[in-house]
PDB file of C-alpha atoms in Angstrom:
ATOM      1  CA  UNK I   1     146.109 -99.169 147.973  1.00  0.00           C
ATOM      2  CA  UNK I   2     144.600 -98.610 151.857  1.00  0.00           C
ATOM      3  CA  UNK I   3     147.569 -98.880 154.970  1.00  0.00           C
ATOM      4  CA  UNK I   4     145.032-100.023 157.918  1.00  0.00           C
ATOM      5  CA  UNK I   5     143.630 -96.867 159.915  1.00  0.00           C
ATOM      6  CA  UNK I   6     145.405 -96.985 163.041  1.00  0.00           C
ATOM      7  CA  UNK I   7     142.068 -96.512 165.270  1.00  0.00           C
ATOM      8  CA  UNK I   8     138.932 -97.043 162.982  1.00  0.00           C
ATOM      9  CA  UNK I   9     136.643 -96.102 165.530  1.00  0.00           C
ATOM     10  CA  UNK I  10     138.491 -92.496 165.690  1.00  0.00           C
ATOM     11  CA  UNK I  11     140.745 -92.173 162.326  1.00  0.00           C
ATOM     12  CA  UNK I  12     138.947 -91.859 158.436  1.00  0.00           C
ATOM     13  CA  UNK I  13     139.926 -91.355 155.644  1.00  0.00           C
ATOM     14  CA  UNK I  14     139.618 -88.302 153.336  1.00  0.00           C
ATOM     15  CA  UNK I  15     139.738 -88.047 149.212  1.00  0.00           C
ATOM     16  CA  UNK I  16     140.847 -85.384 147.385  1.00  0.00           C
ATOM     17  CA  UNK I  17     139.338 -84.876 144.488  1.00  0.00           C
ATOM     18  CA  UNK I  18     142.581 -82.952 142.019  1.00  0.00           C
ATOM     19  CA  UNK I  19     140.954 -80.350 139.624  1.00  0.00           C
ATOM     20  CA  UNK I  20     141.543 -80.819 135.729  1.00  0.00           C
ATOM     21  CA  UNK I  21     141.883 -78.618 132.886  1.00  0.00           C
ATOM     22  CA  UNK I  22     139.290 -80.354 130.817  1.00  0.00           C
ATOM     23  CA  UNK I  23     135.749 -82.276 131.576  1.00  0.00           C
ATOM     24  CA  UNK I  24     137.530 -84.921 129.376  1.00  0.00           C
ATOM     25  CA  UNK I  25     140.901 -85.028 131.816  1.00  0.00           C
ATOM     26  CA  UNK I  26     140.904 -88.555 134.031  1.00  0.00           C
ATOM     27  CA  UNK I  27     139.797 -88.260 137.472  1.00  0.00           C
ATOM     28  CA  UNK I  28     142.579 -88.096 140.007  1.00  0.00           C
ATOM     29  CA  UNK I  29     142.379 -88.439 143.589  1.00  0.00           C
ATOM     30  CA  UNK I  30     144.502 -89.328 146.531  1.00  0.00           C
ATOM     31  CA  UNK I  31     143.692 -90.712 150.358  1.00  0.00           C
ATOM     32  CA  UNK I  32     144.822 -88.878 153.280  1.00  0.00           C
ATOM     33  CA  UNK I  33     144.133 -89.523 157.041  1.00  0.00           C
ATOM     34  CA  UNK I  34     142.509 -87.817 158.952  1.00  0.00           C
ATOM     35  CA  UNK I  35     141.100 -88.111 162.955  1.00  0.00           C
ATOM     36  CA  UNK I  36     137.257 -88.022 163.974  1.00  0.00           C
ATOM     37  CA  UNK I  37     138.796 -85.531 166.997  1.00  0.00           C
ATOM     38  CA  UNK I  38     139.715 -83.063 164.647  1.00  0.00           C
ATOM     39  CA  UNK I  39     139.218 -83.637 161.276  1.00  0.00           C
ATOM     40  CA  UNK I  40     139.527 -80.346 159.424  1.00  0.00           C
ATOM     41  CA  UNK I  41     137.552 -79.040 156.791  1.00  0.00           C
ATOM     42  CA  UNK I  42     135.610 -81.402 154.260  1.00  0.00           C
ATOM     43  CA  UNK I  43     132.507 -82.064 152.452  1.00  0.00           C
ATOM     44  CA  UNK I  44     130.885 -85.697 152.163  1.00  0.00           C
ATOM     45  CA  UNK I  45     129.276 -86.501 149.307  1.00  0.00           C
ATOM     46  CA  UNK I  46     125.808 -88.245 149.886  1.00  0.00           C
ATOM     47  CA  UNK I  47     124.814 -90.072 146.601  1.00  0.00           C
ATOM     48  CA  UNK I  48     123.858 -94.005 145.525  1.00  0.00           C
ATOM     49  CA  UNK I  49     126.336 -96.471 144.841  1.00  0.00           C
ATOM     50  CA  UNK I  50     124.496 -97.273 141.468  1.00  0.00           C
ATOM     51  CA  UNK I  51     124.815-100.317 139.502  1.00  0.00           C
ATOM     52  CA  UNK I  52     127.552-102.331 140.939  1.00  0.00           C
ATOM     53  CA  UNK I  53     127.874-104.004 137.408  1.00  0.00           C
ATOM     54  CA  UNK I  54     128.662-100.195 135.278  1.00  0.00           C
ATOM     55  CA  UNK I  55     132.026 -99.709 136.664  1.00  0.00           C
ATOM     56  CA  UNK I  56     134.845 -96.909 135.970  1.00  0.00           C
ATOM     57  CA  UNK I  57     138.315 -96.420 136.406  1.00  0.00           C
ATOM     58  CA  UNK I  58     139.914 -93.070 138.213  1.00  0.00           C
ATOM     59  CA  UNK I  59     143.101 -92.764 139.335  1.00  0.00           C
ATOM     60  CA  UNK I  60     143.121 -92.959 142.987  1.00  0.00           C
ATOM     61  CA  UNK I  61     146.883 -92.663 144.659  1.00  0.00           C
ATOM     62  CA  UNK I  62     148.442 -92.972 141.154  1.00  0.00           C
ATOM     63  CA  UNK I  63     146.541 -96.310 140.755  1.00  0.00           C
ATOM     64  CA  UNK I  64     143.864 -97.418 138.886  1.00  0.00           C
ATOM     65  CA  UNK I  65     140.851 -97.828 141.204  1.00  0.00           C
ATOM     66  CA  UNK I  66     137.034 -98.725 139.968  1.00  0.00           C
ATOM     67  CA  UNK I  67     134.115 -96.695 141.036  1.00  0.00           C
ATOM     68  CA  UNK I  68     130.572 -97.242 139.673  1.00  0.00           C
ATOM     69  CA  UNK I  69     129.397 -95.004 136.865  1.00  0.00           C
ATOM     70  CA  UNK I  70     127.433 -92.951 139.422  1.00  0.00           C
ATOM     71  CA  UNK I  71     130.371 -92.037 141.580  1.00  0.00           C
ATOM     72  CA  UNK I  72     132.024 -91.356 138.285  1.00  0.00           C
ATOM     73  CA  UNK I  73     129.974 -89.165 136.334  1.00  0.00           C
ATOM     74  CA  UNK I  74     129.757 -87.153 140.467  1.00  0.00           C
ATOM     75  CA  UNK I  75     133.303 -86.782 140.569  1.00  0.00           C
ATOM     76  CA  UNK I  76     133.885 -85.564 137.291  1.00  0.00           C
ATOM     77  CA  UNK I  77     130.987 -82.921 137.928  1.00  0.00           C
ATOM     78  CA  UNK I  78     132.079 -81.992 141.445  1.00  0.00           C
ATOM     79  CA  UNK I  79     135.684 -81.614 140.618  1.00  0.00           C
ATOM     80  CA  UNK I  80     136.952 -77.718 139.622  1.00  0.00           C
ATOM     81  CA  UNK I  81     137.581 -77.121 136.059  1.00  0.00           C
ATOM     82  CA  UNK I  82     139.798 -74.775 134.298  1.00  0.00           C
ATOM     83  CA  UNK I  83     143.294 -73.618 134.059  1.00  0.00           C
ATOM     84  CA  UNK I  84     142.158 -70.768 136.948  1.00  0.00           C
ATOM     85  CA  UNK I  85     140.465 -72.802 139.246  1.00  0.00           C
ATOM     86  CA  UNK I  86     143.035 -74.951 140.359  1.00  0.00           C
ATOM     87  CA  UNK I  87     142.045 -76.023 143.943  1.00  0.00           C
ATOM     88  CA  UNK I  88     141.788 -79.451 144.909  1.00  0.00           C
ATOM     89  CA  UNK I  89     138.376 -80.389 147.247  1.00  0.00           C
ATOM     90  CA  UNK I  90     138.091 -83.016 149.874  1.00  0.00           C
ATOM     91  CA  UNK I  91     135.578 -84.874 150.721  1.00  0.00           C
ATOM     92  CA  UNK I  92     134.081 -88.236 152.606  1.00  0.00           C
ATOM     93  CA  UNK I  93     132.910 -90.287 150.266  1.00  0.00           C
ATOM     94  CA  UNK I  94     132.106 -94.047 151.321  1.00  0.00           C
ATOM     95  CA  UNK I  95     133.187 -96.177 148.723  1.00  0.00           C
ATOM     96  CA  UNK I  96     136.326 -94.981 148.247  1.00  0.00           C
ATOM     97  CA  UNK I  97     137.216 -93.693 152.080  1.00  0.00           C
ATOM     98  CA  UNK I  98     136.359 -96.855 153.248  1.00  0.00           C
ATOM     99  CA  UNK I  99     138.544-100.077 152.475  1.00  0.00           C
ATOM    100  CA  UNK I 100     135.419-102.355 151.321  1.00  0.00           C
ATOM    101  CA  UNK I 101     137.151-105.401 151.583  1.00  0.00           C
ATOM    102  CA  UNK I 102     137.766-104.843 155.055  1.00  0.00           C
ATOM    103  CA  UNK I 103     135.168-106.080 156.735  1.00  0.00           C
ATOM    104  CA  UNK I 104     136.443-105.473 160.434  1.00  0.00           C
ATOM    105  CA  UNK I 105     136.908-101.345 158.910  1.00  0.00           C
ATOM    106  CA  UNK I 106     133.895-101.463 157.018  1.00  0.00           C
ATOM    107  CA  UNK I 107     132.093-101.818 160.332  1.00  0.00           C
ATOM    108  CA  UNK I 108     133.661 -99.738 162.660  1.00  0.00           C
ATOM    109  CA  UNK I 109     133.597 -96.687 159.988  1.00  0.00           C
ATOM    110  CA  UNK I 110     129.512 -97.256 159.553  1.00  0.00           C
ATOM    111  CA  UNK I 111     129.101 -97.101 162.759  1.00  0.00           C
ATOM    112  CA  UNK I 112     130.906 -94.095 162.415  1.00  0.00           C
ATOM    113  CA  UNK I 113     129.375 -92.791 160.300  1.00  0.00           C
ATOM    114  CA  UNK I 114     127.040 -90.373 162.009  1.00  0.00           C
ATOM    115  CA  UNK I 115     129.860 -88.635 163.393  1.00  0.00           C
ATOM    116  CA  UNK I 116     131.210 -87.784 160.062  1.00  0.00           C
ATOM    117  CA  UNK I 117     128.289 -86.493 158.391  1.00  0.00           C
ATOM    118  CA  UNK I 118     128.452 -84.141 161.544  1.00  0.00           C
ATOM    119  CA  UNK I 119     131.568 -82.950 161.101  1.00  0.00           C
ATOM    120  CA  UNK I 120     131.539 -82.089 157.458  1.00  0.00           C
ATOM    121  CA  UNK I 121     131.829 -78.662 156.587  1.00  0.00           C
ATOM    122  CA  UNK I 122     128.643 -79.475 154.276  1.00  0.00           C
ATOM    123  CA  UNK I 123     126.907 -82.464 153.044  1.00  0.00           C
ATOM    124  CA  UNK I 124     126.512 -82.348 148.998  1.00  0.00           C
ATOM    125  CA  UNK I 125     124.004 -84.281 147.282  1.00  0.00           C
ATOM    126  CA  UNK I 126     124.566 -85.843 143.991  1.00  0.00           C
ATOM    127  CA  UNK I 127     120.970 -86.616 142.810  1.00  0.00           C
ATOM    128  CA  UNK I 128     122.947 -88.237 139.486  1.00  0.00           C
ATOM    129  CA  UNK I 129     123.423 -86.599 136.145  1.00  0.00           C
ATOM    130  CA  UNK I 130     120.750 -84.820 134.753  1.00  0.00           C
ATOM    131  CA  UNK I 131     117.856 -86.123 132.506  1.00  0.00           C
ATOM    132  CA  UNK I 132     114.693 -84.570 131.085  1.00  0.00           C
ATOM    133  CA  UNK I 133     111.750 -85.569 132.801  1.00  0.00           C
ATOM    134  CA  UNK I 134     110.941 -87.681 129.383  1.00  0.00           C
ATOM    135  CA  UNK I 135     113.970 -89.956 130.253  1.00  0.00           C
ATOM    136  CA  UNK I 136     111.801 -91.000 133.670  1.00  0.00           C
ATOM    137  CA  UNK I 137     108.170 -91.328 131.857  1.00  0.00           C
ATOM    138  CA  UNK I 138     110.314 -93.150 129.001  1.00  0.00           C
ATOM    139  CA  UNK I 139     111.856 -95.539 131.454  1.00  0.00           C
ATOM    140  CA  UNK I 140     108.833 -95.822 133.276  1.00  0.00           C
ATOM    141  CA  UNK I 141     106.391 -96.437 130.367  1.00  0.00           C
ATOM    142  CA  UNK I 142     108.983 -99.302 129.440  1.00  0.00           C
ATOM    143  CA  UNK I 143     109.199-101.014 132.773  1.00  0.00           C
ATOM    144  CA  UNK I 144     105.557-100.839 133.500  1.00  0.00           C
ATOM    145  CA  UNK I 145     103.862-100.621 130.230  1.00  0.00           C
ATOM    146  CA  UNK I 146     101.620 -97.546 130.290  1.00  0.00           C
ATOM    147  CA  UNK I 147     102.434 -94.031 131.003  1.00  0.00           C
ATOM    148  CA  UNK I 148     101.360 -92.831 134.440  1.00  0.00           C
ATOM    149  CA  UNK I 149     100.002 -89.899 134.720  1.00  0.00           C
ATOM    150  CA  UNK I 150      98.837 -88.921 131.027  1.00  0.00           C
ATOM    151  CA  UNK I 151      97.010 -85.737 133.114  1.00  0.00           C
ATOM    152  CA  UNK I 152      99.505 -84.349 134.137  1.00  0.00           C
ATOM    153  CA  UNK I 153     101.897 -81.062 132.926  1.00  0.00           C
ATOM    154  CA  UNK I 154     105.274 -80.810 132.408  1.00  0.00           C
ATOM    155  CA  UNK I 155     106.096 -78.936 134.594  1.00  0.00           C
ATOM    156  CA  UNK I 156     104.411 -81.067 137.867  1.00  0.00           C
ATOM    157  CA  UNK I 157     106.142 -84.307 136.060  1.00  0.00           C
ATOM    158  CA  UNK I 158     109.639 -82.714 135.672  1.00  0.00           C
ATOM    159  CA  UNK I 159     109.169 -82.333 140.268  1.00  0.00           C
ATOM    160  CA  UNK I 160     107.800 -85.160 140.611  1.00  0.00           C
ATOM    161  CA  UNK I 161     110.895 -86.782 138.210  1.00  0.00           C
ATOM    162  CA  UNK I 162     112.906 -85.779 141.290  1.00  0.00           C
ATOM    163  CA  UNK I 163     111.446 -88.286 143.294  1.00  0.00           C
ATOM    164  CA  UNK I 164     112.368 -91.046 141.147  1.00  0.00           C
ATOM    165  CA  UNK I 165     115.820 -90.531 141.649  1.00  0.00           C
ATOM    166  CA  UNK I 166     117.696 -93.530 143.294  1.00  0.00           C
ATOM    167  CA  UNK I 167     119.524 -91.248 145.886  1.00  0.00           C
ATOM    168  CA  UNK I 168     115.628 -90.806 147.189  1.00  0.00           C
ATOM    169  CA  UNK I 169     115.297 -94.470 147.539  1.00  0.00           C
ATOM    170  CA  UNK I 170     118.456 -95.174 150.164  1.00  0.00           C
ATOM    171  CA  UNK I 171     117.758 -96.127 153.691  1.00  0.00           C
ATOM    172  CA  UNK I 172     120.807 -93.624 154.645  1.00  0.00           C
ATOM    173  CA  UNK I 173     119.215 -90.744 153.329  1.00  0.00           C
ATOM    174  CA  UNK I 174     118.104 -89.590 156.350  1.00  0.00           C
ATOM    175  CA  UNK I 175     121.201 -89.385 158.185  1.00  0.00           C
ATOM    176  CA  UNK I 176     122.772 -87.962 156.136  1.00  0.00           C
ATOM    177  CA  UNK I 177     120.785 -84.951 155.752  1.00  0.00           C
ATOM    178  CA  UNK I 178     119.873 -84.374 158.884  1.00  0.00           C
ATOM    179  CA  UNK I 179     123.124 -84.804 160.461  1.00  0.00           C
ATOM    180  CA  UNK I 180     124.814 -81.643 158.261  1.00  0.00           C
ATOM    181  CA  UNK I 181     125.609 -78.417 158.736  1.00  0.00           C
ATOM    182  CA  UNK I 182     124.316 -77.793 155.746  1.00  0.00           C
ATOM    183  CA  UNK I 183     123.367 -79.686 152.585  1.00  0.00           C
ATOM    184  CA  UNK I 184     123.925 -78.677 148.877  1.00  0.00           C
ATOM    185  CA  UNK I 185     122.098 -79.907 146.140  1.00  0.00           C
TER     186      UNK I 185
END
């Protein structure tokens, strides 16, 4: 699946995420290489892994390849739909840019990774499929056993809903926002 980057403190790798006709269609993608000196345009996609245990297959270089749901349910959303919207989008995206069982690449491209969040043409944010605020409270009120915050309205719960999110909860967060040129939610 990955050939070794020939420099992995100045080559990456880039995904391209293939449109599809229908929301149904499998996810496609394929690698390409690309250097830190001049990269050309992409996006990265800033997002949490998810639970390592709910795992899906895309096709990634005409081989099956397993993502977590998360990165799943991102791709299908981010990718263009429709028989006239046929362009292809590339992006950074960690877990499948980066050869994970390379622990020598996995490194040197985090340490990179500052760099490349820099040099995206913008950083997009997947916050994770959407849910009513309800889903939170519900999921909440089961974990914990009471609801929180019986005062307040729907509308302040369905902001502060947001919050909850795991993206919000990642140590990289940071970074990665505040290293783009911009940032799309």
């Amino acid at each position: 699946m990955y050939t070794s980057l020939q420099d992995p403190a100045s080559h990456f790798r880039l995904v391209i995420l293939h449109p599809a006709l229908e929301d149904s269609d499998d996810i496609k993608c394929t690698l390409q290489y690309a250097d830190l000196n001049n990269p050309g345009e992409f996006e990265a996609l800033s997002y949490a892994w998810g639970d390592q245990a709910e795992k899906q297959t895309i096709t990634l270089n005409n081989q099956k390849f397993e993502v977590t749901s998360n990165l799943a349910n991102a791709l299908r959303n981010l990718r263009n739909l429709g028989p006239h919207n046929r362009l292809a989008r590339t992006f950074w995206i960690d877990a499948i840019c980066i050869d994970q069982r390379n622990e020598i690449e996995r490194n040197a491209q985090v340490r990179r990774m500052d760099v490349i969040y820099e040099s995206a043409r913008e950083v997009v944010v997947w916050l994770g499929r959407y849910s009513e605020p309800e889903d939170a409270l519900g999921k909440f009120e089961e974990q914990y056993g009471y609801e929180p915050f019986p005062q307040l309205t729907y509308d302040t719960f369905q902001k502060m809903s947001l919050a909850l999110k795991p993206w919000f909860h990642r140590l990289w967060v940071f970074q990665e926002v505040s290293l783009a040129r911009k940032v799309v939610l």
